[in-house]
C-alpha positions in Angstrom: -13.3 -5.5 4.0 -17.1 -4.2 2.3 -18.5 -5.8 0.5 -19.5 -3.1 -2.0 -15.9 -2.3 -2.8 -13.9 -4.2 -5.8 -11.3 -6.0 -4.7 -7.7 -6.2 -6.3 -5.0 -8.6 -5.9 -1.3 -6.7 -5.5 1.3 -9.7 -5.4 4.5 -8.5 -4.2 7.6 -10.5 -5.2 9.4 -9.8 -1.6 13.2 -10.8 -2.9 13.5 -6.6 -3.2 12.5 -6.4 0.2 12.3 -2.1 0.0 11.9 -2.4 -3.9 8.6 -4.6 -2.8 7.8 -2.2 -0.1 8.6 1.6 -2.0 5.4 0.1 -5.2 3.6 -1.4 -2.6 3.0 2.4 -1.1 2.7 3.7 -4.8 -0.1 1.1 -5.6 -1.9 1.6 -1.9 -1.9 5.8 -2.1 -3.8 5.5 -5.4 -6.3 2.2 -4.8 -7.8 4.2 -1.6 -7.7 7.1 -3.6 -10.3 5.3 -6.0 -11.4 3.7 -3.4 -10.6 -0.1 -4.0 -10.3 -2.9 -1.5 -6.4 -5.2 -1.9 -4.9 -7.7 -0.7 -1.6 -8.3 -0.3 0.1 -11.5 -1.6 3.7 -12.1 -0.9 5.8 -14.0 -3.4 9.2 -14.9 -2.6 10.5 -13.8 -6.1 9.1 -12.0 -10.1 8.9 -16.2 -11.7 6.4 -17.0 -9.0 4.4 -13.9 -9.5 2.1 -15.5 -12.1 1.0 -18.1 -10.3 -0.1 -16.3 -7.5 -1.5 -14.0 -9.9 -3.5 -16.8 -11.4 -4.6 -18.6 -7.8 -6.2 -14.9 -6.9 -8.2 -15.0 -9.9 -9.2 -18.4 -9.6 -10.1 -18.1 -6.1 -13.7 -17.2 -4.3 -12.5 -14.1 -3.1 -13.8 -11.7 -5.5 -10.4 -10.3 -7.1 -11.6 -7.4 -10.4 -7.8 -7.3 -11.1 -4.2 -7.3 -10.1 -0.8 -5.5 -9.9 1.8 -7.4 -9.7 5.1 -6.1 -7.9 8.7 -7.2 -8.2 12.1 -6.3 -10.1 14.5 -8.8 -11.3 18.1 -7.1 -11.9 20.4 -8.0 -14.4 23.4 -9.9 -12.7 26.7 -12.0 -13.9 24.3 -15.0 -16.2 21.5 -15.3 -18.5 19.2 -15.6 -15.4 17.6 -11.8 -15.3 16.7 -12.8 -19.5 15.0 -15.8 -18.5 13.0 -14.3 -15.7 12.1 -11.1 -17.4 11.3 -13.1 -20.5 9.3 -16.3 -19.0 7.1 -14.2 -16.3 6.1 -11.2 -18.3 4.5 -13.9 -21.0 2.6 -15.6 -18.6 1.4 -12.2 -17.2 0.1 -10.9 -20.7 -0.8 -15.6 -21.0 -3.6 -14.4 -18.1 -3.9 -10.8 -19.4 -5.0 -12.5 -22.8 -7.6 -14.2 -20.9 -9.3 -11.4 -19.5 -7.8 -11.0 -16.2 -7.5 -7.0 -15.4 -3.6 -6.4 -15.2 -1.2 -3.8 -13.4 2.3 -4.8 -14.5 5.1 -2.9 -11.8 7.8 -5.2 -12.4 11.2 -3.6 -12.5 13.2 -4.6 -15.0 16.8 -2.6 -14.4 20.1 -2.8 -14.8 21.1 -1.9 -11.9 19.9 -1.2 -7.5 20.2 2.8 -8.3 17.5 2.3 -11.1 15.2 0.2 -9.3 15.4 2.9 -6.0 14.3 5.6 -7.9 11.5 3.8 -10.0 9.9 2.7 -7.2 9.8 5.8 -4.8 6.0 6.8 -4.8 8.5 10.6 -4.5 10.2 9.8 -8.1 9.2 7.5 -10.9 6.1 5.8 -8.6 5.7 2.6 -11.2 3.7 0.9 -7.9 0.7 4.2 -9.1 1.1 3.5 -13.2 0.5 0.0 -12.2 -2.9 0.3 -9.9 -3.8 3.1 -12.9 -3.0 0.8 -15.0 -4.9 -1.8 -13.1 -7.9 0.4 -12.5 -8.2 1.6 -16.0 -8.6 -2.4 -17.7 -10.8 -2.8 -14.8 -13.4 0.0 -16.1 -12.3 -1.4 -19.7 -13.4 -5.2 -19.3 -16.7 -3.7 -17.6 -17.5 -1.6 -20.3 -17.4 -5.0 -22.5 -18.5 -7.1 -20.5 -21.9 -5.4 -20.5 -21.9 -4.7 -24.3 
């Protein structure tokens, strides 16, 4: 890794591995184009993403932002609602505390929706999350210098 390139933490929930891999492919393509370094950090599910982001950002690894990737598919119980609400809330708390972030956690009704949204050749939500993170990094830098 070169020290002159900014580094981003990509925190991926691996519960749906194929979805996570497609989201990450979209992210990595955007970061490579923009000249960012990155580290992929795997967690079991979406619930664990906020803690991993907080640990990464508090580390000495020099991360300037985070991109969160994962998927929650609605099931037969209200588990979906709890995970979506609490993970989103915790990630919003981190952004309000100053972590530039791209939110690439899919919250969908079924697997087919997730596949389309994660696919770099279709909706490419990973690329959107990368773009959002890079924009927030730039915005943060702009206001920190003033």
